[in-house]
Each structure stands twice: as C-alpha cells, then as structure tokens.
Short mmCIF file of C-alpha atoms and ligand atoms in Angstrom, two decimals:
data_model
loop_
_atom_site.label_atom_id
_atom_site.label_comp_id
_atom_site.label_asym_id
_atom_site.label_seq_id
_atom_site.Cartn_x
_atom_site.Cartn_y
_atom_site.Cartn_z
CA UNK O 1019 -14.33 24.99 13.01
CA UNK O 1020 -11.74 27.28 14.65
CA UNK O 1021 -9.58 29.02 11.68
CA UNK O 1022 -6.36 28.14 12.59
CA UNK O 1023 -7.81 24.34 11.38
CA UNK O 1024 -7.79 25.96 7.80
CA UNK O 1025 -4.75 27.20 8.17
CA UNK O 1026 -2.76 24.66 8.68
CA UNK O 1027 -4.48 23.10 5.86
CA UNK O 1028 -3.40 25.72 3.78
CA UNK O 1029 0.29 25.38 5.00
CA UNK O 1030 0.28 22.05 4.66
CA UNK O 1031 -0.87 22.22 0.97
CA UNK O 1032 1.43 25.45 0.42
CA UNK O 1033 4.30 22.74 1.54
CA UNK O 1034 3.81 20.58 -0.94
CA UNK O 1035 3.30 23.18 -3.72
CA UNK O 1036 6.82 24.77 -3.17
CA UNK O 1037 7.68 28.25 -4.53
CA UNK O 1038 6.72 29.28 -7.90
CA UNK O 1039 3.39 28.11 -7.46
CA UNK O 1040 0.17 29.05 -7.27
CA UNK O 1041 -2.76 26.96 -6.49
CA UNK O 1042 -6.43 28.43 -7.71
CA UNK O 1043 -9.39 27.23 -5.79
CA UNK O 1044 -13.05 28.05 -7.00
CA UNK O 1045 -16.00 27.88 -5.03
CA UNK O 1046 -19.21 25.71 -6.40
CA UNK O 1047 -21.68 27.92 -8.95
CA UNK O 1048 -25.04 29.20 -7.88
CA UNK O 1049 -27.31 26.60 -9.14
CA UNK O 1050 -31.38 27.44 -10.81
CA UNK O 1051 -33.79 25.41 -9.29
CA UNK O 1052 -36.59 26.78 -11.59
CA UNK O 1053 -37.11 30.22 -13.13
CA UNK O 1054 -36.03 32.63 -10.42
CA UNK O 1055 -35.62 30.37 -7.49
CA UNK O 1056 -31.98 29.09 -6.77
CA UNK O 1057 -30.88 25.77 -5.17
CA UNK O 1058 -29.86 26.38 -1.48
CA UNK O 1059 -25.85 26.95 -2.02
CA UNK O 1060 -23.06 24.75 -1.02
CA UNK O 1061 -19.61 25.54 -1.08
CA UNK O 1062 -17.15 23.31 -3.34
CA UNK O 1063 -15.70 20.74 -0.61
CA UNK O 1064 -11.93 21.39 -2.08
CA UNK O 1065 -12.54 25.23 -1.51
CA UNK O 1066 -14.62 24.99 2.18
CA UNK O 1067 -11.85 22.54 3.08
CA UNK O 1068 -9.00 24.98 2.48
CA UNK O 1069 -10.82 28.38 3.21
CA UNK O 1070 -13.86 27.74 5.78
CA UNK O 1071 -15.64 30.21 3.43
CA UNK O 1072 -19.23 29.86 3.07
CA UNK O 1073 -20.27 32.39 0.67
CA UNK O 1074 -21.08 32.19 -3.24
CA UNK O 1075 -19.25 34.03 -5.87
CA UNK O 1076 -15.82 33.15 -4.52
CA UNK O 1077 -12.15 31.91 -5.50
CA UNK O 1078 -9.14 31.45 -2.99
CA UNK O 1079 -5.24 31.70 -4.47
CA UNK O 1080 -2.71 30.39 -2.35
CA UNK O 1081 0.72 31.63 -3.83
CA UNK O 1082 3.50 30.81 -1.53
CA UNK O 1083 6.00 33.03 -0.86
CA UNK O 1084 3.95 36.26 -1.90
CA UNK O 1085 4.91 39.28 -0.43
CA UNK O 1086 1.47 40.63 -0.17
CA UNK O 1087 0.47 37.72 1.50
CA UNK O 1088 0.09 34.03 -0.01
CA UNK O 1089 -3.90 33.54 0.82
CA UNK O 1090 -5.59 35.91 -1.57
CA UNK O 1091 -9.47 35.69 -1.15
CA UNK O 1092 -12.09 36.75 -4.29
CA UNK O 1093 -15.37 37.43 -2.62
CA UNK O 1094 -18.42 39.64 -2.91
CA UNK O 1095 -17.66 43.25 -1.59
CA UNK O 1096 -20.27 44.98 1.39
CA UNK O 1097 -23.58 46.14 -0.49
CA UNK O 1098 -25.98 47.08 2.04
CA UNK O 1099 -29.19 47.31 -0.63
CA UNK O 1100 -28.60 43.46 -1.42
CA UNK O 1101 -27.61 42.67 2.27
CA UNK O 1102 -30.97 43.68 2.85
CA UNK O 1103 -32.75 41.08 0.84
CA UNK O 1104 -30.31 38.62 0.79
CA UNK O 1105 -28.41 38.57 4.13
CA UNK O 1106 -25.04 39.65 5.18
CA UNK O 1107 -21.82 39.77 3.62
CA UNK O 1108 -18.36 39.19 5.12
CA UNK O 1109 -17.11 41.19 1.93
CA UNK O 1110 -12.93 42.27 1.48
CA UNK O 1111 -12.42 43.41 5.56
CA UNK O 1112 -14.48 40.15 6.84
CA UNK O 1113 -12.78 38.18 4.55
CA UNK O 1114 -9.43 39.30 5.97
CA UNK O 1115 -10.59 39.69 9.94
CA UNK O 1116 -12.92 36.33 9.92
CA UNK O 1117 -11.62 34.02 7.65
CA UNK O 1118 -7.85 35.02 8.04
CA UNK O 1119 -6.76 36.16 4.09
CA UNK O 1120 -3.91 38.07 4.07
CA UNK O 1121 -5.32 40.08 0.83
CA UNK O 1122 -9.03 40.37 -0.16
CA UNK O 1123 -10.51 41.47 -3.95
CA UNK O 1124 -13.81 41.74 -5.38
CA UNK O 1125 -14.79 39.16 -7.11
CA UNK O 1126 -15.85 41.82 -9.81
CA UNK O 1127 -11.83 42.64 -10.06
CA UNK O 1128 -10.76 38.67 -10.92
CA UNK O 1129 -10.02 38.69 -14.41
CA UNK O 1130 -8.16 41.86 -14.27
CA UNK O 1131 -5.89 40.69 -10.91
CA UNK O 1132 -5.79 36.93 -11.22
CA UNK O 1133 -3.55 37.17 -14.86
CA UNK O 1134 -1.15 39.24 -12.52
CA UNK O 1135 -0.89 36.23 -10.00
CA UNK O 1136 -0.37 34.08 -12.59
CA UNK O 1137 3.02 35.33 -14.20
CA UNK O 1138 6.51 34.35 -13.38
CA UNK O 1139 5.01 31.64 -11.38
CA UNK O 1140 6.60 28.24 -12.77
CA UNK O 1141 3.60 25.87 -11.86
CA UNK O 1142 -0.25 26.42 -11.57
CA UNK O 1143 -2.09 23.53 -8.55
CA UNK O 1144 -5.98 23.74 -10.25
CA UNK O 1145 -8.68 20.80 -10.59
CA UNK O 1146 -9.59 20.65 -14.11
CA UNK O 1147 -12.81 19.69 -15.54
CA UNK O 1148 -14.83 20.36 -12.26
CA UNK O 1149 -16.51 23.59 -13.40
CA UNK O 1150 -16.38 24.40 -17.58
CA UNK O 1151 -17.23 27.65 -17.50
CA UNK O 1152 -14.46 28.36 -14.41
CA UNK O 1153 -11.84 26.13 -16.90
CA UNK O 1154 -12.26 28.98 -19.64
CA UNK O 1155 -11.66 31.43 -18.02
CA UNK O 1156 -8.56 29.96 -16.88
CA UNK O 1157 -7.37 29.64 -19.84
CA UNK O 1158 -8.60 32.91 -21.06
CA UNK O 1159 -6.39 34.30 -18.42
CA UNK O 1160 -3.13 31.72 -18.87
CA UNK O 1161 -3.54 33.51 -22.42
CA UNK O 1162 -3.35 36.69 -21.49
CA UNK O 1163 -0.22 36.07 -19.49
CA UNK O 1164 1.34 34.78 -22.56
CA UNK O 1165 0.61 37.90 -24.77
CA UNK O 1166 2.73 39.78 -21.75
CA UNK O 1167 5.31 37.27 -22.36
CA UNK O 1168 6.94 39.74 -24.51
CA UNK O 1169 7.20 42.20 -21.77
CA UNK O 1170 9.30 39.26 -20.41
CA UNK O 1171 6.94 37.88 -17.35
CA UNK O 1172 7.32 33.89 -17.68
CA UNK O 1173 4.53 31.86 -18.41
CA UNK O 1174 3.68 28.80 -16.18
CA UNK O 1175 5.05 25.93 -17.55
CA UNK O 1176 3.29 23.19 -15.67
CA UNK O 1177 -0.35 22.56 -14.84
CA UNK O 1178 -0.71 19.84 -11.64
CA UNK O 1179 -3.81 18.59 -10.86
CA UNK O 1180 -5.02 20.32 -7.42
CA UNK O 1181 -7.24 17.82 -6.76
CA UNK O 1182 -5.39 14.61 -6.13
CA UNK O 1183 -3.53 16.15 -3.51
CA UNK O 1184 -6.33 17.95 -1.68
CA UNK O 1185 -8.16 14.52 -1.86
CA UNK O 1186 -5.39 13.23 -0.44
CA UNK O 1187 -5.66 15.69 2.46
CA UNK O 1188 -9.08 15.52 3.19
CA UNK O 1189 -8.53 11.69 2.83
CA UNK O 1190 -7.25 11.37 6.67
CA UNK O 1191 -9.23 13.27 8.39
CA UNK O 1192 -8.19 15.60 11.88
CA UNK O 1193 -9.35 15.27 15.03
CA UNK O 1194 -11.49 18.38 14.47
CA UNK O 1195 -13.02 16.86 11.53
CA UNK O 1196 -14.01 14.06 13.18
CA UNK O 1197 -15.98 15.49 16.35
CA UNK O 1198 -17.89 17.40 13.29
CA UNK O 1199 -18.84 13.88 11.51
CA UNK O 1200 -19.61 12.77 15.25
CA UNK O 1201 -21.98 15.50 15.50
CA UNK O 1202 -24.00 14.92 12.17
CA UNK O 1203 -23.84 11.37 12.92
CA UNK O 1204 -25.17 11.98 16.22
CA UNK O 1205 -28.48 13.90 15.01
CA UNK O 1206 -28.29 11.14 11.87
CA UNK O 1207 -28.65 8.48 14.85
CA UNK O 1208 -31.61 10.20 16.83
CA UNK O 1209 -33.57 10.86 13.13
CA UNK O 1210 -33.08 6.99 12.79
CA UNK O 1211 -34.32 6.42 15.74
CA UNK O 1212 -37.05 8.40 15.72
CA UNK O 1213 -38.35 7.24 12.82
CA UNK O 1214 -38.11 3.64 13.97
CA UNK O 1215 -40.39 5.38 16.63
CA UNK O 1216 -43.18 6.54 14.70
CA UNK O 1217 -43.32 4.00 12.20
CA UNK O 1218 -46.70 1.78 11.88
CA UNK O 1219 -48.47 0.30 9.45
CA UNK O 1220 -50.58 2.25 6.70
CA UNK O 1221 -48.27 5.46 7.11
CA UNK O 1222 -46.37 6.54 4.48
CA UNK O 1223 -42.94 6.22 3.51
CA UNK O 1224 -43.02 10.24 3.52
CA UNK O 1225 -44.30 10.58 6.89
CA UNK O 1226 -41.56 8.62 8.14
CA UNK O 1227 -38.79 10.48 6.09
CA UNK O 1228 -40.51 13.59 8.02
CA UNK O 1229 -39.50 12.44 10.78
CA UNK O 1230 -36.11 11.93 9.84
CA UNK O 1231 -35.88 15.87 8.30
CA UNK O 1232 -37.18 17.01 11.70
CA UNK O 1233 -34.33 15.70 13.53
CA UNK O 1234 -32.01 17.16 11.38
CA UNK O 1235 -33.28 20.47 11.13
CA UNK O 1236 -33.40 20.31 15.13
CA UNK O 1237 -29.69 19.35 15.45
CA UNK O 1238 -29.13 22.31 13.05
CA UNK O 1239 -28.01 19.80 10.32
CA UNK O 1240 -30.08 21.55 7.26
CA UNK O 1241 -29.19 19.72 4.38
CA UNK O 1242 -28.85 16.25 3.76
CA UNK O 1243 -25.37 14.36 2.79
CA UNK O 1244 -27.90 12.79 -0.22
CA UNK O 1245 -31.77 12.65 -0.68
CA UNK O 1246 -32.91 10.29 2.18
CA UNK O 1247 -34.19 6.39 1.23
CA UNK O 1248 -37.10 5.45 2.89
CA UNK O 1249 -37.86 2.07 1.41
CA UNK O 1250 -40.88 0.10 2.37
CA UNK O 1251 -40.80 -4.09 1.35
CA UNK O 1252 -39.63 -4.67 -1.93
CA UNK O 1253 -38.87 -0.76 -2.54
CA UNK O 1254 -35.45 -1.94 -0.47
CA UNK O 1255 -34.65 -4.07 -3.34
CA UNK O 1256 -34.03 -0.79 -5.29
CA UNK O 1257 -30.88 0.68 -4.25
CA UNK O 1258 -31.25 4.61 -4.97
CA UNK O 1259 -35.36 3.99 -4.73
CA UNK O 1260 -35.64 7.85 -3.24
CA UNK O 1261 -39.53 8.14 -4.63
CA UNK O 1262 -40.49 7.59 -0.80
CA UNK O 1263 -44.35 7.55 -1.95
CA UNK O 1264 -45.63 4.40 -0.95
CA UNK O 1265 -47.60 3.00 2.08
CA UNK O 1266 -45.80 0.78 4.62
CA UNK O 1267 -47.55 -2.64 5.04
CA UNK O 1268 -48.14 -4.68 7.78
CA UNK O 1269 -45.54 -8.02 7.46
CA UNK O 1270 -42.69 -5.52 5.72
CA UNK O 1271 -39.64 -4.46 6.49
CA UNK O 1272 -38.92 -0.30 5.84
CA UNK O 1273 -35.35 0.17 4.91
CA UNK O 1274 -33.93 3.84 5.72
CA UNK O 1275 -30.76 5.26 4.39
CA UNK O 1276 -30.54 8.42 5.54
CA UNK O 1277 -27.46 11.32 6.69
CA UNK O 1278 -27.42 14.95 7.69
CA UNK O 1279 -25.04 17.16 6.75
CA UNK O 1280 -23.19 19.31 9.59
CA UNK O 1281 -20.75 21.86 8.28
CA UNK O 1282 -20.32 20.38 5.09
CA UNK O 1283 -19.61 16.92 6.84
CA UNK O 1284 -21.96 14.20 5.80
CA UNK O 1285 -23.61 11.08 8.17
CA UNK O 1286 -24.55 7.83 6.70
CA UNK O 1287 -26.18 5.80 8.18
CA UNK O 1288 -29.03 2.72 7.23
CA UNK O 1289 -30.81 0.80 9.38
CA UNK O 1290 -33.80 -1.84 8.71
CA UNK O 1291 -36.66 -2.66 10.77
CA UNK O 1292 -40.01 -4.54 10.85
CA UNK O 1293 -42.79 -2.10 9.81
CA UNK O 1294 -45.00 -4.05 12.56
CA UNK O 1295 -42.07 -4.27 14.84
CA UNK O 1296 -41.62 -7.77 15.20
CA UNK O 1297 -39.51 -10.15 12.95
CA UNK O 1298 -41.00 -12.75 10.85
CA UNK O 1299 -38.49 -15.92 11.02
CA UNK O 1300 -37.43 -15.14 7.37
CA UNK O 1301 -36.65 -11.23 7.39
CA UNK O 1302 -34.93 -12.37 11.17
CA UNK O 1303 -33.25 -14.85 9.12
CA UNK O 1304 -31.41 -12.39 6.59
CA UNK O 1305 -31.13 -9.77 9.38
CA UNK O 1306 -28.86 -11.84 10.98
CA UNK O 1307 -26.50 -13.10 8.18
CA UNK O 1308 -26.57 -9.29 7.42
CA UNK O 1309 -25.07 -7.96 10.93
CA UNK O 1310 -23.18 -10.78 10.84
CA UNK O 1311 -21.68 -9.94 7.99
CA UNK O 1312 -21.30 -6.08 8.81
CA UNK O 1313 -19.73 -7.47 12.09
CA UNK O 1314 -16.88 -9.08 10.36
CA UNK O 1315 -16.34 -6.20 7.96
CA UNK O 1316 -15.58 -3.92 10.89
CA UNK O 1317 -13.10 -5.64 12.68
CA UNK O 1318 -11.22 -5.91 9.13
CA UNK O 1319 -11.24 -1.83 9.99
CA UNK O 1320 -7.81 -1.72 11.24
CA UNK O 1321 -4.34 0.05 10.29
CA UNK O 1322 -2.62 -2.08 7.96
CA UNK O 1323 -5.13 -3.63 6.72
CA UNK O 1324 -6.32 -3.36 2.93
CA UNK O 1325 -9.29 -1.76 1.44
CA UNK O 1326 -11.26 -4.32 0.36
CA UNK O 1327 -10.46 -6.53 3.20
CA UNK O 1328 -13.75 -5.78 5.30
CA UNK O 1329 -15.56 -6.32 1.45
CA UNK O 1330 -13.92 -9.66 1.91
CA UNK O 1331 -15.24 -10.33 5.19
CA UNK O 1332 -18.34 -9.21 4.40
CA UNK O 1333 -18.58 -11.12 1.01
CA UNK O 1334 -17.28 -14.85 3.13
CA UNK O 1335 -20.31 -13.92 6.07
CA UNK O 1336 -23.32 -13.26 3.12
CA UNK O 1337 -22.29 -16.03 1.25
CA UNK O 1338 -22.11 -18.94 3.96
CA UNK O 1339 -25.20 -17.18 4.90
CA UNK O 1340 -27.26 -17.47 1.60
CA UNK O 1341 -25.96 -20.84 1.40
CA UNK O 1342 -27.40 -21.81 5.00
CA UNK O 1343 -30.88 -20.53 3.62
CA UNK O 1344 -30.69 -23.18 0.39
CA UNK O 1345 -30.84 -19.32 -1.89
CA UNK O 1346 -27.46 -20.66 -2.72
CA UNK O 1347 -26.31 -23.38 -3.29
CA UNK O 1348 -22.64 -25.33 -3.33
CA UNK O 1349 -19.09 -24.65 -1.10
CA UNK O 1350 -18.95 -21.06 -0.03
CA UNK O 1351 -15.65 -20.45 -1.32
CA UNK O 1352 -16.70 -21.71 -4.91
CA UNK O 1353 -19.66 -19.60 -4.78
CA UNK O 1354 -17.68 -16.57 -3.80
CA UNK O 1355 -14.92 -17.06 -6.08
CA UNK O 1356 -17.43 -16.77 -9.09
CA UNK O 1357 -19.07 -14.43 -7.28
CA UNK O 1358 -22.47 -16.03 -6.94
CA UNK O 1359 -23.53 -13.70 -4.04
CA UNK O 1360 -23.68 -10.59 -6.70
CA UNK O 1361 -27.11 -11.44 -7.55
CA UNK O 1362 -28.21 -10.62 -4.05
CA UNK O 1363 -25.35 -8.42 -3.35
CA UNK O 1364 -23.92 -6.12 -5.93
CA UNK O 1365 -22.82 -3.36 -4.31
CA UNK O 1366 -19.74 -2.89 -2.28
CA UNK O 1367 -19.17 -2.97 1.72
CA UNK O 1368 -18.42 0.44 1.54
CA UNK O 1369 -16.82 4.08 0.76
CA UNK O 1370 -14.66 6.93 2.34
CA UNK O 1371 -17.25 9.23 4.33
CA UNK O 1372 -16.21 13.19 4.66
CA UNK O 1373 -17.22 16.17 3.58
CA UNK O 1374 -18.51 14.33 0.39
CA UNK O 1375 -20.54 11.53 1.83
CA UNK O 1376 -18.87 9.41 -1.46
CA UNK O 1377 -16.02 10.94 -0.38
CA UNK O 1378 -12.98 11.83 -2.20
CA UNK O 1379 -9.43 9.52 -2.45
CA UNK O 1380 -8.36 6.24 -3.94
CA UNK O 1381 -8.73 2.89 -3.07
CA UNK O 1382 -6.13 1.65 -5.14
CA UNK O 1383 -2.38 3.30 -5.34
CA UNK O 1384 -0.73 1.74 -8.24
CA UNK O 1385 -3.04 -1.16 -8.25
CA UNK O 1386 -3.31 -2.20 -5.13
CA UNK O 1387 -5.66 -1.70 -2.49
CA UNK O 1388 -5.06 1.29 -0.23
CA UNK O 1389 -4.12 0.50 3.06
CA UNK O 1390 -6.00 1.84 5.98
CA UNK O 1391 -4.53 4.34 7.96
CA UNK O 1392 -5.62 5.79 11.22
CA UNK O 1393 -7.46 8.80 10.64
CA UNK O 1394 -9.52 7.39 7.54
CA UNK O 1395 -13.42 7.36 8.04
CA UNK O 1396 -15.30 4.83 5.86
CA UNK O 1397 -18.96 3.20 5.72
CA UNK O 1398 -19.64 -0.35 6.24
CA UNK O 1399 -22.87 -1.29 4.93
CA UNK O 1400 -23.25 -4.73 3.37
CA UNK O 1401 -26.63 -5.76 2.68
CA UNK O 1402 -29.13 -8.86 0.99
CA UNK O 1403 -31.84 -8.09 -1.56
CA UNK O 1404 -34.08 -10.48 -2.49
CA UNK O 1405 -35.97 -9.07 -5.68
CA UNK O 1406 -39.52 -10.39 -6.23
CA UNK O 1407 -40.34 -11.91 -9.24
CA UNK O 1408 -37.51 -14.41 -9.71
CA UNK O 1409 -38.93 -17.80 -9.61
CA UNK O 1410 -35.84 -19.76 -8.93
CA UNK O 1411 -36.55 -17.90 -4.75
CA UNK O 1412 -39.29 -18.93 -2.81
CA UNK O 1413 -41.59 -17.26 -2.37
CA UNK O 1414 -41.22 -16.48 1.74
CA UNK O 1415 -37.66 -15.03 0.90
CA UNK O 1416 -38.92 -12.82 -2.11
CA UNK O 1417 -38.87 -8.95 -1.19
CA UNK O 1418 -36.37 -9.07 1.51
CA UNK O 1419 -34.00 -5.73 0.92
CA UNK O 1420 -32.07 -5.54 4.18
CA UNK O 1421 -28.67 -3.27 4.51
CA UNK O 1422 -27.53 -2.06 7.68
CA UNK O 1423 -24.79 0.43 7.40
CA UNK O 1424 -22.42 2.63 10.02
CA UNK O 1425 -19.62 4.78 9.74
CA UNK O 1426 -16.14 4.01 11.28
CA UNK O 1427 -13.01 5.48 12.16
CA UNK O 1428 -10.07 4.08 11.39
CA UNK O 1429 -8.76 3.97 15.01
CA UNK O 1430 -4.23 3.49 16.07
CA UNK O 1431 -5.89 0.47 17.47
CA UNK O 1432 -8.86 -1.20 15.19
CA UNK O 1433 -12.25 0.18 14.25
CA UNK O 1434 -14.05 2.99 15.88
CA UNK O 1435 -17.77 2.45 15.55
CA UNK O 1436 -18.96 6.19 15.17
CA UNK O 1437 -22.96 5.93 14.73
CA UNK O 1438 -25.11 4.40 17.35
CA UNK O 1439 -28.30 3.64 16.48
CA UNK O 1440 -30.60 0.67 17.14
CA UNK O 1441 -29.32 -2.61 14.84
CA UNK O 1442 -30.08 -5.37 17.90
CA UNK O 1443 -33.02 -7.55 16.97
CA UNK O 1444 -34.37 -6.95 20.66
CA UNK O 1445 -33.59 -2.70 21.09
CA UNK O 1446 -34.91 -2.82 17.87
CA UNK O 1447 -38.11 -5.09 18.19
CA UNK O 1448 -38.93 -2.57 22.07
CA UNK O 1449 -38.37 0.58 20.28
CA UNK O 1450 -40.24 0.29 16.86
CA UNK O 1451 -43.86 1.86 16.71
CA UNK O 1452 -43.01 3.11 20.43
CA UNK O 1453 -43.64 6.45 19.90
CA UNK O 1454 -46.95 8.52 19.82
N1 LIG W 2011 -26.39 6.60 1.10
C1 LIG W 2011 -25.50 6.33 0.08
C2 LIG W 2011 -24.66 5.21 0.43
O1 LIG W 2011 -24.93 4.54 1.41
O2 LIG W 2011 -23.68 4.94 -0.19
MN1 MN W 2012 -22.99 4.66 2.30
MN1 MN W 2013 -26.09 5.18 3.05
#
C-alpha cells in the first residue's frame, strides 16, 4: 500500500486528537510457539493500519503539533550479526526514508524518551487492556512524568480510549483497502475452487484443506484470516469444528470456511458442496432455502439500511424454508418471533470483514443498529444445521450443516458482491471432483 495511504490516516486521526495530545500505538508481542520456536509475527491491526510497519519490537507516537516532527517511530536499530540470521532491518534511517517518520528511536531508548513525549501534553489517545505488560509500562512512565511535576512539566490529565476511534476509521474502509480485500478474496475464491476440484470420496478432510493452503501460498497470501474449516457431513454441524481429520464419505456434503490473509486484510469466504458431486434431493433441498436466504440478506446491503436488516432477511427466508420442509412447524412469523429457527440457526448473518476478519466497530450506536454506509465491508453467511441425534428430525434431514458465505461492499448504490466462487447448484455439480 503506497505510504501516503498511511498518512492520511495518520492526519486524519491527528485531526481528531487536536493539540496537546499524544496518541501511543504499540505493535503486537512476539509470541512462543514452543521452547525456542516463535509464532510467525503479525503486526497489531491498530498499529499496521496507522504506520504500514511490519516489523516486531515497535511503537508509533503521533503528537500533533511537535516540532521535531509529530510521527515518532520506536523500532529495532541496523545490526548486521542478527540481520544475518534473522533477515533485514529497516532500523532508525528506513524507518524515516520507507515508512515516512519524521523522527526514529531505538526501541532500546523507549522508556527513557517516551516520559519526555508525555509531559505538558493535556490528553494521552492509547487502547487499554490490549497488551498488560505494554499497560505497565505506561503507567510506569505516566509516573515518572508526575515525579517531574515538580520541575513544573504538566501531567496529562485525560486518558481517551485510542481504540474506538481507530475502529471507527478502519470501520469504512478506502478504496485502497478494498482492491487489497479484492485480492485475498480473489486467491480465497480460486483455493475454494480448487478444492471443490479435487475433492472425492475417501480423501481426507486434510488433503482438501491442502489444497486450499496451496492456493494461498501461490497468490502470496501466507497466513490465514483464521484456521481453515474443512467440515465433512455432520462435522458442518460444528461451527468452529477446525480438527479437519476425518474422511469424506460418499452421500456427504464437505463444508469449507476458509480466507487468506493479504497484507493484513482477511477473505472469508464458505462454500458447501456434495462430496460425490451431485445433490441428493434433501441436501438440494436446504441448499436452496440457504442461497435463498443469503440472496435476500444481500440486497438488504444497502446505504441506509440497518445492521441487522440482511439478519432479518435472512432469518424470514430460513424460516419459511424450514417450515416448507415440515422441520418446523406453524406461521413463519410466529416461529420467527420466538425465534424457533435458532435451533438450526444460531449464529448471525454476519460481521464487519477488514484487517481483522471479525473485524473491529459497532453495530449498535446508542442502541440502535448501525446504519450501513458506503465504504463498509461485511460477510453474509447464513446457514442450516441439522445435528444428528435429535429424534424429533428425520432421519434423511439429520447431518445437513450447510452455510454459504461472501463478503460485500457496501456500494453508493446497494451491495457489491466481492467473492466469486462457485454457489450455483449446476457450476457447482460440473466442477466438483473435476480435477486430477
Ligand atoms: N470464518 C469465520 C466466520 O465466518 O465468521
Ligand atoms: Mn464470516
Ligand atoms: Mn467464514
């Protein structure tokens, strides 16, 4: 992303701070996987979002006004014995020439500078709670500010909460942003795909999530938004089932939930298919009430329009639908007013999709739904899951999990569908097992 993306960001938050303020943004920690083996690192969103910074072991300040310059950037200095073993550095001068800082400092020197930044400025922007061991040390140095207070330097008076307001940002997303998403999404399309491809009965629900990872890697997207669901039969019926250790079955449906992450901008996208490739009547059945339903939702995508209004749509479609197959039964608006659908629908149509694939911002403002704006990108996915077991189903239905999910744009004029991968019975029903 070009760098005059973050900083207008920067600006734009730096606007809304006002003088006298001072906004301090950590990076994530460096996470153990297991003894001396460390879990790939991924920036903080709030801090990539703002700086574009990829590296560990770093903290922005944005102090408007400074005269030194208002983006100050913490990072690792130039150390050519660990850039050996562990890969380059942009260090102070990088920091500065690439990612546009007007003032660079070792990370080393941030408890001895960062009290300085602190005094005589009135109010301190910082997300609280986010990262302990980063929350002591701000108060370790909002302390030490204090004991200069008799040397007269003010003390901050006011602690805002960064984070609702950067959330609010990344809420409404820029045109830049979005050809990113399309971009993961794109590569999140073709791993669907492919995997619909080389499914067949008797693999496993591994090999078939190997396909998926190859795609990504090969689009460059090397990470995953979330740990990929590849959910043969009844496995579907489990929501987060990410075990993906079973054998697919002739007569199932596989269930895939699966995004890549481009540039810390996550896909999401689910699709379900016939392990066999073809349809019984009953999984065709609840296929259809499902696009149905996800149909409806998505033209409820449109400026002006409330949160929970393509839930709504999606809620009226299921229900009439589960009522059509006798798995419900009475009026459809008495059996979605008490909610009878929850037993084969209990999660929501949807989320925010960004950087975060749950991504960050409301969906209420002072108790009422949100309503959409253009810009917003969001995930409609409503789905049917028929658990086995429950002897009040019949049999034929039992083990159904179907949810088929995409991710829209909020377009100035409705919905902008940005995923495309096979959902038609037919494209679906040619392209399934295709592959060699
Ligand atoms: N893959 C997580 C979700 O669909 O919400
Ligand atoms: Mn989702
Ligand atoms: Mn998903």
């Amino acid at each position: 992303m070009n760098p005059k993306e973050f900083a207008r960001r920067r600006k734009r938050l730096m606007d809304v701070m006002g003088e006298q303020s001072i906004a301090i943004i950590p990076t994530a920690p460096v996470r153990q996987r297991n003894r001396d083996v460390e879990h790939t690192f991924r920036p903080d969103s709030d801090f990539y979002y703002l700086t574009g910074f990829p590296e560990p072991e770093s903290v922005a300040a944005l102090v408007p006004g400074r005269e030194q310059g208002e983006f100050v950037l913490f990072c690792r200095e130039r150390d050519p014995e660990m850039e050996q073993w562990n890969g380059a550095r942009a260090g102070l001068e990088g920091a500065c020439d690439t990612y546009q800082a007007d003032d660079a400092f070792p990370i080393s020197d941030l408890d001895d500078i960062l009290p300085g930044l602190l005094e005589n400025r009135a109010t301190v922007y910082y997300a609280m709670g986010y990262y302990p061991e980063f929350d002591q040390r701000m108060i370790r140095w909002v302390n030490r500010v204090r004991q200069r207070a008799r040397a007269g330097k003010s003390v901050p008076a006011e602690f805002v909460a960064l984070d609702q307001i950067v959330h609010d940002m990344r809420l409404v997303k820029s045109p830049a942003e979005v050809r990113t998403m399309k971009q993961a999404m794109a590569i999140t399309a073709r791993a669907h795909e492919r995997a619909m491809r080389a499914c067949r009965p008797g693999k496993m629900e591994y090999e078939i999530e190997a396909e998926l990872l190859y795609e990504f890697y090969r689009g460059g997207g090397r990470d995953c938004a979330y740990p990929p669901i590849v959910a043969g039969g009844a496995n579907a019926c489990v929501l987060h089932y990410v075990t993906n250790r079973d054998a697919l079955k002739d007569g199932d449906l596989l269930l895939i939930d699966a995004g890549a992450e481009l540039d810390c901008y996550a896909a999401d996208i689910t699709r379900t298919f016939p392990v066999n490739g073809k349809f019984t009547r009953e999984q065709r059945a609840v296929y259809d009430i499902v696009l149905d339903a996800q149909e409806a939702a998505i033209d409820k995508v449109r400026p002006g329009n409330h949160w929970n209004e393509p839930h709504e749509a999606a809620v009226k479609v299921l229900t009439a639908g589960l009522a059509h197959l006798g798995l419900l039964k009475g009026r459809t608006r008495t059996l979605v007013s008490q909610e009878k659908y929850r037993k084969f629908y209990m999660h929501r149509t949807g989320h925010w999709l960004g950087m975060d694939v749950h991504d960050v911002g409301d969906y209420r403002i002072d108790g009422e739904w949100r309503v959409l704006e253009p810009g917003m990108v969001l995930t409609v996915e409503p789905g049917l899951y028929i658990s086995p077991g429950d002897r009040k189903t019949p049999k034929r239905w039992q083990g159904i999990g179907i949810r088929i999910e995409d991710d829209v744009l909020v377009g100035k004029d409705g919905p902008v569908v940005l995923t495309d991968a096979p959902k038609a019975v037919d494209d679906i029903e040619a392209i399934v097992g295709s592959g060699s």
